[in-house]
Tab-separated table of C-alpha atoms (C1' of nucleotides) in Angstrom:
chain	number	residue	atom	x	y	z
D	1028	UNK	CA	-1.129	-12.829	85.729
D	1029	UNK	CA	-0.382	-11.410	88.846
D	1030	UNK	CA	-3.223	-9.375	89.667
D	1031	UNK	CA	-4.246	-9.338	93.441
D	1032	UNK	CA	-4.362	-6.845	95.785
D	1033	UNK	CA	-6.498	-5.410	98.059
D	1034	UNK	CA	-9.401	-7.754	99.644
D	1035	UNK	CA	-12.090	-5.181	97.588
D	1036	UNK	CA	-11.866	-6.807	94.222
D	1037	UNK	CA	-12.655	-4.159	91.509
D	1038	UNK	CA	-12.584	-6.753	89.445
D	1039	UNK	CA	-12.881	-4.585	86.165
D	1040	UNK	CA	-11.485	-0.638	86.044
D	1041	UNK	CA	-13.844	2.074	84.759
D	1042	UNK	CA	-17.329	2.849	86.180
D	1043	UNK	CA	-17.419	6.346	85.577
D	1044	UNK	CA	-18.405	7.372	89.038
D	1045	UNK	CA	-19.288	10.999	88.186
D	1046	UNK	CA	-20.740	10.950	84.850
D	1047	UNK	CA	-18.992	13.679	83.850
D	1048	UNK	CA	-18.423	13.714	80.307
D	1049	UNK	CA	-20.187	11.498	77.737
D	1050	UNK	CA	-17.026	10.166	76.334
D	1051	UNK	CA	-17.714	6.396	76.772
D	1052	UNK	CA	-15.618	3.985	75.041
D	1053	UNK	CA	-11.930	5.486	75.346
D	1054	UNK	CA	-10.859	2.034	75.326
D	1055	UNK	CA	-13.002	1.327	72.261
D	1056	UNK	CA	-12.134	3.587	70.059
D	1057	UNK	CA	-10.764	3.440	66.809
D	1058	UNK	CA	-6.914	4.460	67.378
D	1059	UNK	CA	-6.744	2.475	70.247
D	1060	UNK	CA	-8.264	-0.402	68.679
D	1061	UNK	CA	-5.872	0.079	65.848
D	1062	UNK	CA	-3.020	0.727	68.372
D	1063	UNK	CA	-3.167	-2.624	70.284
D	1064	UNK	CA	-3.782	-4.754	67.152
D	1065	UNK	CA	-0.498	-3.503	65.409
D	1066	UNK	CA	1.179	-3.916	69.019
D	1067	UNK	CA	-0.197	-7.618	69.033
D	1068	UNK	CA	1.390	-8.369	65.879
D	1069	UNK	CA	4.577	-6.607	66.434
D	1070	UNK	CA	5.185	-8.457	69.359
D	1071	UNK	CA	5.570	-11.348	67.661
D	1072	UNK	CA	8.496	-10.178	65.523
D	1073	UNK	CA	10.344	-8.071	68.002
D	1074	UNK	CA	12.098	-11.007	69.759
D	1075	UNK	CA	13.495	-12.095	66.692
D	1076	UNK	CA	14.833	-8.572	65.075
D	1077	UNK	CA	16.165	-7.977	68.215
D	1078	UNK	CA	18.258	-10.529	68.142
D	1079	UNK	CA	20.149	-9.577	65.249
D	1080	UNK	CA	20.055	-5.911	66.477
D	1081	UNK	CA	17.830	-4.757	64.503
D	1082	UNK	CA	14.814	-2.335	65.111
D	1083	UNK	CA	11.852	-2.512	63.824
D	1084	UNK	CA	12.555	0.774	61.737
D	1085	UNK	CA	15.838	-0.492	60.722
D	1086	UNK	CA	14.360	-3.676	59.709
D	1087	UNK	CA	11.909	-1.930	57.393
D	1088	UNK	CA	14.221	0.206	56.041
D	1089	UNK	CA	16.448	-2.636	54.495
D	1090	UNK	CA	13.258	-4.525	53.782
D	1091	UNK	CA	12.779	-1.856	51.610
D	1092	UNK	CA	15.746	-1.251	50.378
D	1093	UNK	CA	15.884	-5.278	48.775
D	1094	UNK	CA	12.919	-4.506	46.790
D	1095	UNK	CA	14.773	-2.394	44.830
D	1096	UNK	CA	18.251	-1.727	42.974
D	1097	UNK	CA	18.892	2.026	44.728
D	1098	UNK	CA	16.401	4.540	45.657
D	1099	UNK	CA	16.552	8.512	46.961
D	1100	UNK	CA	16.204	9.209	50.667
D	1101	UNK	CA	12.825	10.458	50.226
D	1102	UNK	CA	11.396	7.909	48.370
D	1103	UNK	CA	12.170	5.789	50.662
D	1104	UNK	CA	10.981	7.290	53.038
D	1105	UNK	CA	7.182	6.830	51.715
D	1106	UNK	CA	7.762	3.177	51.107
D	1107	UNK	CA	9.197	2.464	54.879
D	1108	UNK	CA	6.223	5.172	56.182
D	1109	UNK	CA	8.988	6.606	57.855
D	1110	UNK	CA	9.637	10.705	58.662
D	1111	UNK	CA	12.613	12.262	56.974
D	1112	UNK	CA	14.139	13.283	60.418
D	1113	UNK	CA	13.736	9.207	61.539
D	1114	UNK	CA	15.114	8.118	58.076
D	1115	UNK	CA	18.247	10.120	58.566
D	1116	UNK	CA	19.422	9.163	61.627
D	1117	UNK	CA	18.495	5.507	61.054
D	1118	UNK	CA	20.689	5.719	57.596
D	1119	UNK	CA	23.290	7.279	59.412
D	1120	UNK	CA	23.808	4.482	61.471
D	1121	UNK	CA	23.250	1.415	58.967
D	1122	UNK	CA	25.458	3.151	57.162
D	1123	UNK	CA	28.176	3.474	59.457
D	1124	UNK	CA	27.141	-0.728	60.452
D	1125	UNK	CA	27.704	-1.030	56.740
D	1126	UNK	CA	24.430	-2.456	56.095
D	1127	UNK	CA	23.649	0.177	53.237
D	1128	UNK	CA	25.832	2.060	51.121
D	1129	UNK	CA	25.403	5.794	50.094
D	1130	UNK	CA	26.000	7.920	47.097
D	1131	UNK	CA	25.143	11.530	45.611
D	1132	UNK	CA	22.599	11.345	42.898
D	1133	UNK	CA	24.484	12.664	39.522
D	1134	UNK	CA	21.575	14.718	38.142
D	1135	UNK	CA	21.219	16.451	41.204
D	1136	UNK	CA	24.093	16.680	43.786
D	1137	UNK	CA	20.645	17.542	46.582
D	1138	UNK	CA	19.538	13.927	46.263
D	1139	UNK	CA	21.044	10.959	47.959
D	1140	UNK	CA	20.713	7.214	46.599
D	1141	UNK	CA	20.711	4.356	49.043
D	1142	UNK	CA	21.219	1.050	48.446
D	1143	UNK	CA	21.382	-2.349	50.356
D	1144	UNK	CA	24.999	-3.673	50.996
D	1145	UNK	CA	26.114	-7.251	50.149
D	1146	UNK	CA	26.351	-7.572	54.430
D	1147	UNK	CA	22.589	-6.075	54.901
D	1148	UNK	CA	21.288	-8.648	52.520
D	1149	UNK	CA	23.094	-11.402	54.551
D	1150	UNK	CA	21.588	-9.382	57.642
D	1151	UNK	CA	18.064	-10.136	55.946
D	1152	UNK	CA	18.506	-13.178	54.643
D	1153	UNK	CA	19.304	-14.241	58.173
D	1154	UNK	CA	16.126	-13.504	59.686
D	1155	UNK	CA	13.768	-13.743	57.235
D	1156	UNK	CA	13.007	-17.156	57.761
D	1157	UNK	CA	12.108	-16.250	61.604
D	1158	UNK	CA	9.901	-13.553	60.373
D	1159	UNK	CA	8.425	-15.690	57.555
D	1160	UNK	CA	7.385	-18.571	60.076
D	1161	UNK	CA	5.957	-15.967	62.365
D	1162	UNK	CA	3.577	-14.299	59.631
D	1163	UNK	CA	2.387	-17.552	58.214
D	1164	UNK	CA	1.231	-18.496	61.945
D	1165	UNK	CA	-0.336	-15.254	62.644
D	1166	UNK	CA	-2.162	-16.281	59.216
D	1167	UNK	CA	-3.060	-19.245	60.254
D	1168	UNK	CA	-4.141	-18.453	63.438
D	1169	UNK	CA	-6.458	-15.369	61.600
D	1170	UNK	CA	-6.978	-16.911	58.721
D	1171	UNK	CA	-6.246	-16.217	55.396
D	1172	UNK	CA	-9.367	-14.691	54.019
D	1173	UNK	CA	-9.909	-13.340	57.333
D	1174	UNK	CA	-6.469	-11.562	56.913
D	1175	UNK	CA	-7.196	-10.201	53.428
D	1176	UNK	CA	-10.320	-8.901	54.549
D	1177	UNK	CA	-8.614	-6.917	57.322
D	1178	UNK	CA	-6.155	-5.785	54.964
D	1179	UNK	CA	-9.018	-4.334	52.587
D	1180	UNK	CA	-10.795	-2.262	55.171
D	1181	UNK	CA	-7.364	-1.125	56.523
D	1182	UNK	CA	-6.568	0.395	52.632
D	1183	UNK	CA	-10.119	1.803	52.056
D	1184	UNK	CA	-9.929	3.671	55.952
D	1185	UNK	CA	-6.871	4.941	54.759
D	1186	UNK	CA	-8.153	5.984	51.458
D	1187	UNK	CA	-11.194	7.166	53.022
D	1188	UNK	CA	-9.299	9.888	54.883
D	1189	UNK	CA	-6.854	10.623	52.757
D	1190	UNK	CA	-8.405	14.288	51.815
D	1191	UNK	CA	-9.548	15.100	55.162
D	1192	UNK	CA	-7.794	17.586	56.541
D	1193	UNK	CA	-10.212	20.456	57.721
D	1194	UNK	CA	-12.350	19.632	60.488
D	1195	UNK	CA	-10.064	21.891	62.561
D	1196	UNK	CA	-12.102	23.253	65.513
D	1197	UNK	CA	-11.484	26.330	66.952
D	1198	UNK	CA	-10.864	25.187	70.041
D	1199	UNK	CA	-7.434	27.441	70.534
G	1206	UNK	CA	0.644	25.401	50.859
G	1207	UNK	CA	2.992	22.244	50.520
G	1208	UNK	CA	0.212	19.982	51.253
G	1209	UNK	CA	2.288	17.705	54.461
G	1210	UNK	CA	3.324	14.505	52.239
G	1211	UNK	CA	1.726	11.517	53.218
G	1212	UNK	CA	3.381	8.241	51.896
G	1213	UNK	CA	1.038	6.995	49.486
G	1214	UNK	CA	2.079	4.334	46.993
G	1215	UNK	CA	3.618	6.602	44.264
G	1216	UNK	CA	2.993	3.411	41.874
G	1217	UNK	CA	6.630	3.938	41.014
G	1218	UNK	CA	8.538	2.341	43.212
G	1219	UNK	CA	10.000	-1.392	43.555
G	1220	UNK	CA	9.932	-3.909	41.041
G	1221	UNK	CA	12.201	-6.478	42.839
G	1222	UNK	CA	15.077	-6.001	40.013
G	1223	UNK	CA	17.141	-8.081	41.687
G	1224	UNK	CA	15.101	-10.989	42.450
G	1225	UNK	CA	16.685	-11.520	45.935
G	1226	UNK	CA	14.085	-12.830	47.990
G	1227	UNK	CA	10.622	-14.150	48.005
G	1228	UNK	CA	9.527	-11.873	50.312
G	1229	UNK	CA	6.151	-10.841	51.100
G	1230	UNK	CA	5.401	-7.423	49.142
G	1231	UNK	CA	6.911	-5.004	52.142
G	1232	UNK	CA	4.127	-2.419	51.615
G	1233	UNK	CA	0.892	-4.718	52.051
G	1234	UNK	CA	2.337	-6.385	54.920
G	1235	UNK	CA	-0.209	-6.577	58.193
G	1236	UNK	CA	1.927	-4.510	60.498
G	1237	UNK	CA	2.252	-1.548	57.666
G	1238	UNK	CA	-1.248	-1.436	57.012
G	1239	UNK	CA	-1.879	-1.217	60.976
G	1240	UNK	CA	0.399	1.563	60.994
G	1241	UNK	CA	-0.880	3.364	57.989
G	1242	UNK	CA	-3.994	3.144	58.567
G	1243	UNK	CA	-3.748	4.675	62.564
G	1244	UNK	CA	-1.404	7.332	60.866
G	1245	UNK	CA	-4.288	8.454	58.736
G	1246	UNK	CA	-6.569	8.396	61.549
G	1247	UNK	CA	-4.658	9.784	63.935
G	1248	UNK	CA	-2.945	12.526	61.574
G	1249	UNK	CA	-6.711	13.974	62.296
G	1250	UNK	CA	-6.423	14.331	65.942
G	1251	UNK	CA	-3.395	15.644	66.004
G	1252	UNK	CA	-3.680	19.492	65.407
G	1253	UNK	CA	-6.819	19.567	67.733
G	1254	UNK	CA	-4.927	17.988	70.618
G	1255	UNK	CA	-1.823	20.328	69.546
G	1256	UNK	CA	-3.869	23.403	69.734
G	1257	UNK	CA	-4.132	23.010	73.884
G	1258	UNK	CA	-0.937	21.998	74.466
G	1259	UNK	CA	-1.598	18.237	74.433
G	1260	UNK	CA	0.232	14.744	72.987
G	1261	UNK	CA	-1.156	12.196	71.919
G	1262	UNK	CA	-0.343	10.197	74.876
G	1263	UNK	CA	-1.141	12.733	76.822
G	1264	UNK	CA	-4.631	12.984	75.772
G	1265	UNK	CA	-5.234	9.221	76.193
G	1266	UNK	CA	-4.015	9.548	80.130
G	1267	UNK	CA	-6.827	12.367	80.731
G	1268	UNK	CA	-9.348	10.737	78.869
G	1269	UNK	CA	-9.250	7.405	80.940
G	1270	UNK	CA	-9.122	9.510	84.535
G	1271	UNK	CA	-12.149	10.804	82.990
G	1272	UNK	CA	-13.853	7.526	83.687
G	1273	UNK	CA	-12.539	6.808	87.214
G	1274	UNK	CA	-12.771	8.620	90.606
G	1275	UNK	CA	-8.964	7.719	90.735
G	1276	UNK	CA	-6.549	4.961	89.698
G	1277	UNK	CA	-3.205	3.410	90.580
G	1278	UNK	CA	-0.895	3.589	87.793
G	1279	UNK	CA	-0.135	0.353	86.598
G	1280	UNK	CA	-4.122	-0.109	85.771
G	1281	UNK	CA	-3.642	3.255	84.154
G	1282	UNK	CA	-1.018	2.265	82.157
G	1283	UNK	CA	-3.308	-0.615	81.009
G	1284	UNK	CA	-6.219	1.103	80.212
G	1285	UNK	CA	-4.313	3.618	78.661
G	1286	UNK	CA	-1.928	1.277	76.447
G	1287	UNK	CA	1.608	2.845	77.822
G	1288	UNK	CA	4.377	1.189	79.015
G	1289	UNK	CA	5.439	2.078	82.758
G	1290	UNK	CA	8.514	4.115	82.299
G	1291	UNK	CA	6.592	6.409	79.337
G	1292	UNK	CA	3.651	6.444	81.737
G	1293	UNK	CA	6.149	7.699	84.575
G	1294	UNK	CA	7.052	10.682	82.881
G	1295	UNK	CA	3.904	11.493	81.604
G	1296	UNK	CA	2.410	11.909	85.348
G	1297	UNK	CA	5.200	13.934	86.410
G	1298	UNK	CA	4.809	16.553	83.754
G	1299	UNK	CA	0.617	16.325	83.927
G	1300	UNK	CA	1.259	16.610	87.427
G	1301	UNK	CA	3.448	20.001	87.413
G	1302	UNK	CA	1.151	21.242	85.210
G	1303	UNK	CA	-1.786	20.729	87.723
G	1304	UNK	CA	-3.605	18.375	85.551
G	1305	UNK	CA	-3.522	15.680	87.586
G	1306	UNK	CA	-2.970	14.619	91.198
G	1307	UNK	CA	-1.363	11.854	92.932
G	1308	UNK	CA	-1.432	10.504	96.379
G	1309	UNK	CA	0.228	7.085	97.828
G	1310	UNK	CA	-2.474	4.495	98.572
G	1311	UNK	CA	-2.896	3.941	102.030
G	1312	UNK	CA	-2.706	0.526	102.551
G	1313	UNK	CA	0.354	0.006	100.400
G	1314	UNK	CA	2.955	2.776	100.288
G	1315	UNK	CA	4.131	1.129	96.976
G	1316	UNK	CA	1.441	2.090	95.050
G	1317	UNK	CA	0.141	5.498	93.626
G	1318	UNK	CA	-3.042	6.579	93.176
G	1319	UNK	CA	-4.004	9.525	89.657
G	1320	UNK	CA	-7.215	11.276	89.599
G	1321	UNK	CA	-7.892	14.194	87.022
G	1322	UNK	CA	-7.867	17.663	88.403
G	1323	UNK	CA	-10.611	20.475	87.994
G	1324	UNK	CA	-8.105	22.271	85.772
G	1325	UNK	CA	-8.017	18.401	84.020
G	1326	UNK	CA	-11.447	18.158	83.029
G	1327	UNK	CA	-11.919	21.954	82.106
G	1328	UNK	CA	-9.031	20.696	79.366
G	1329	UNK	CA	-10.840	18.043	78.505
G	1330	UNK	CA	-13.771	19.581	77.787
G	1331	UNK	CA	-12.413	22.390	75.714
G	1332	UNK	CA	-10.735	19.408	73.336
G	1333	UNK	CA	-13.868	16.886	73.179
G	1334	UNK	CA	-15.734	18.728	71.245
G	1335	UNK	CA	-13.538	18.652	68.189
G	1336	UNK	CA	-12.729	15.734	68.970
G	1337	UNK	CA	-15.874	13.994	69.199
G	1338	UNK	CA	-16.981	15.852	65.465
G	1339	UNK	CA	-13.634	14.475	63.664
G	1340	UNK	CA	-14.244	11.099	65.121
G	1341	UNK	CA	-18.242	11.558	63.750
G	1342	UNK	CA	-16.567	12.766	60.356
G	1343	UNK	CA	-14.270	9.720	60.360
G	1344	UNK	CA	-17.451	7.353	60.915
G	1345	UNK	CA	-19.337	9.496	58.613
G	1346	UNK	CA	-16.900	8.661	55.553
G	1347	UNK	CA	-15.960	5.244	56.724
G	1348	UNK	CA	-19.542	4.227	57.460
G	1349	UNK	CA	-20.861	3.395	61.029
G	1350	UNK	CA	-21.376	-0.295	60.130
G	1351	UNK	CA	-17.904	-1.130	58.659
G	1352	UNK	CA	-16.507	0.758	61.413
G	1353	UNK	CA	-18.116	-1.908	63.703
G	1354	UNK	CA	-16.753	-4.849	61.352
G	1355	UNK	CA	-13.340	-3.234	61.457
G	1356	UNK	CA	-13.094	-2.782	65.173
G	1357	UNK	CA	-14.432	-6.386	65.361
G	1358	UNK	CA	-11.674	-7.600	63.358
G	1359	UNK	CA	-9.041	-5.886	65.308
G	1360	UNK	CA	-10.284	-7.554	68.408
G	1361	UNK	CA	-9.960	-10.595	67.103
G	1362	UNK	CA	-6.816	-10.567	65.841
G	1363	UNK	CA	-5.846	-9.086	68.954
G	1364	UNK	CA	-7.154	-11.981	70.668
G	1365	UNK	CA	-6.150	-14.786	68.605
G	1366	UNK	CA	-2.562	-13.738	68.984
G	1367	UNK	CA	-2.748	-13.298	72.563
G	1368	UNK	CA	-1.292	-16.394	73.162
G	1369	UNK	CA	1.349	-16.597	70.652
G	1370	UNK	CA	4.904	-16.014	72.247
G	1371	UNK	CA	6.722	-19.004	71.125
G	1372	UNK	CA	7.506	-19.234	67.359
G	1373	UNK	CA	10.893	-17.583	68.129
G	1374	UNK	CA	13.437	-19.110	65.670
G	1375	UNK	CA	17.004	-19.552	66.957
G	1376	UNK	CA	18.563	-16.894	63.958
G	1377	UNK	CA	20.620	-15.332	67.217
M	1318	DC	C1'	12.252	-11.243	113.823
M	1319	DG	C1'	14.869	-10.957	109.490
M	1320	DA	C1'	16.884	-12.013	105.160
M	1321	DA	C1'	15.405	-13.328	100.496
M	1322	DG	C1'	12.172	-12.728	97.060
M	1323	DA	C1'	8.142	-10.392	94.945
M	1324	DT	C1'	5.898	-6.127	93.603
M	1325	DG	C1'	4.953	-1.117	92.170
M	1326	DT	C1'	7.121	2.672	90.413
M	1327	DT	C1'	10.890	5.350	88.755
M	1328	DT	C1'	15.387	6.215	86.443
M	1329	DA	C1'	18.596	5.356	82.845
M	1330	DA	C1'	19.990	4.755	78.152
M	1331	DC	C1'	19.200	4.425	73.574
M	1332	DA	C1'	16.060	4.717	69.372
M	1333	DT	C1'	12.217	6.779	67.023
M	1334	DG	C1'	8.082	10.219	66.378
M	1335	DT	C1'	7.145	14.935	65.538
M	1336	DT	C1'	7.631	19.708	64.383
M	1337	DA	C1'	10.604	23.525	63.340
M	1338	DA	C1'	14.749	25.417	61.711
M	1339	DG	C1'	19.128	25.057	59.210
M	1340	DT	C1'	22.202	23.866	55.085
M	1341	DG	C1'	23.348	23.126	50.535
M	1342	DT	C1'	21.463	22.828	45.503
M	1343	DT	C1'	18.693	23.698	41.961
M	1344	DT	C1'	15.064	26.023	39.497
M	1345	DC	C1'	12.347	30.096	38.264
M	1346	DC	C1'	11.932	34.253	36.404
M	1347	DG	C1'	12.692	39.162	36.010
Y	144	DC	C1'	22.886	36.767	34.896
Y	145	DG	C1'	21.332	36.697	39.653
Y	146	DG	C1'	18.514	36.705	43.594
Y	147	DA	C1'	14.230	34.730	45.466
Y	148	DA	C1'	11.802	30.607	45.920
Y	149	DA	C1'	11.572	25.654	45.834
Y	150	DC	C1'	13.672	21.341	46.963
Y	151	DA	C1'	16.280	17.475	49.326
Y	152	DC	C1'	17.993	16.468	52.981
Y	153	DT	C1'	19.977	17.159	57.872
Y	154	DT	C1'	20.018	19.052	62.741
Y	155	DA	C1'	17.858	20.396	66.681
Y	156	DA	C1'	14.702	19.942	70.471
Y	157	DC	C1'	11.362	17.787	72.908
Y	158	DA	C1'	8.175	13.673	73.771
Y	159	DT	C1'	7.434	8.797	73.701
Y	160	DG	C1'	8.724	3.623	72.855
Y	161	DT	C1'	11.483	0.007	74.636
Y	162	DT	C1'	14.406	-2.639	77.557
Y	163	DA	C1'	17.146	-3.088	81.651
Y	164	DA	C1'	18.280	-1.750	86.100
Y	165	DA	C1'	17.589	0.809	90.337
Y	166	DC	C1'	14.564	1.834	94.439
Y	167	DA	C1'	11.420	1.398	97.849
Y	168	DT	C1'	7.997	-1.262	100.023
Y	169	DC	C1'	5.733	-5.436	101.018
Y	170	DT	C1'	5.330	-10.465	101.630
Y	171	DT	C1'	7.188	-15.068	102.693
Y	172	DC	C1'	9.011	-18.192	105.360
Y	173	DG	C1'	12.743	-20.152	108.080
DNA sequence: CGAAGATGTTTAACATGTTAAGTGTTTCCG
DNA sequence: CGGAAACACTTAACATGTTAAACATCTTCG
């Protein structure tokens, strides 16, 4: 919407006037493609965390967190996909909102154990209906097999690249 | 060595011991396996782009003026996949550091118009290389034809949510 | 013409991504 | 036993994501 300007219509960006580089596709490739389909999705469900002040981060982290009884800091880190530095600062501050509750592990007084609070499960049960309907359409709207499918190729990319880690040119 | 820890399932975690709430298994959700999977293509890029001085985002700006005599923002921002404001202060520091130039379009004094320096495109060069033989290595392991499928996918789902801005439950 | 509204871009403010360095603990091993 | 190394976070510093608001310019329309 809104897209008129001058009277020479360009209609559509990008004609590579100078054939400079053969680097055709930027807007095809696979990071972008992967980029705009997770925006698309999370679009849907921002609305709706945002209204009970919740990022998408922090929303994952107590997402987590009701999965399980109490779990180290870096631990969950790998099941919210979230950086240490990230995880801290987000803890710090559900903590202090008294949505999760923190302890020092007794084995080891280096560890931390987080769990959900009795208030960040009423946090979650309060918008996971909202984010319930709003999955189930975008699986409707995809389809289910369609969905699973997507879901497969996503795991075996990852998987695929997993130990690749050396193509390093010497570009510096 | 301490190989950079990349959240994998550690087949450990989460057995719902609380039984709380039906919800969706957290890890296989669609926006988590969006994000994974970019992070594992991406986490490729990333010291190549590093090595001259670039981000991510960065990169992505100089790679679309690479296809255009010159641009106004906003349709860079589009072709690029940035918001405005992150856009903003990309151009001012690609601009101090020569790699880009900006003029006001002459018909409206609104608008700005980028085009990629000499300096620019001597960047660019140095990085495609490496970049285009991890991207060849990526369709190498993935295969070239389920690469296709995948992207396919994406822009479908892209598309088929395109439209969806309404399910918005009243949790607020 | 001129004030109100629309538009393109930037600034502001807060939250996270990313890498490096810092701080306590614990483990290893001479 | 004790110091170096490993480990689990946390801080720091800079860059971007995200939303709202500020600015400047342009367009509309009375």
């Amino acid at each position: 919407m809104a897209r008129k300007k001058s009277p020479e219509d360009s209609s559509s960006s990008a004609v590579s006037t100078s054939g400079r580089l053969p680097m055709r596709e930027f807007s095809r490739s696979l990071p972008m493609s992967l980029l705009r389909a997770r925006e698309a999705v999370m679009r849907q469900f921002r609305p709706s965390l945002r209204n009970q002040g919740l990022t998408e981060q922090q929303w994952r982290i107590l997402r987590a967190l009701t999965a399980v009884e109490a779990i180290e800091v870096t631990e969950l880190a790998r099941m919210a996909f979230l950086l240490g530095p990230s995880l801290s600062r987000i803890l710090r501050d559900l903590e202090a909102r008294k949505l999760v509750e923190r302890k020092a592990a007794e084995a080891d007084q280096r560890r931390a154990v987080v769990s959900i609070s009795a208030e960040g499960l009423k946090l979650i049960a309060a918008v996971a209906p909202t984010s319930e309907a709003i999955y189930a359409e975008i699986t409707r709207r995809f389809g289910a097999r369609r969905l699973s499918e997507l879901q497969e190729m996503l795991s075996a990319l990852e998987q695929d690249l997993a130990g690749m880690e050396g193509v390093d040119g010497d570009d510096g």
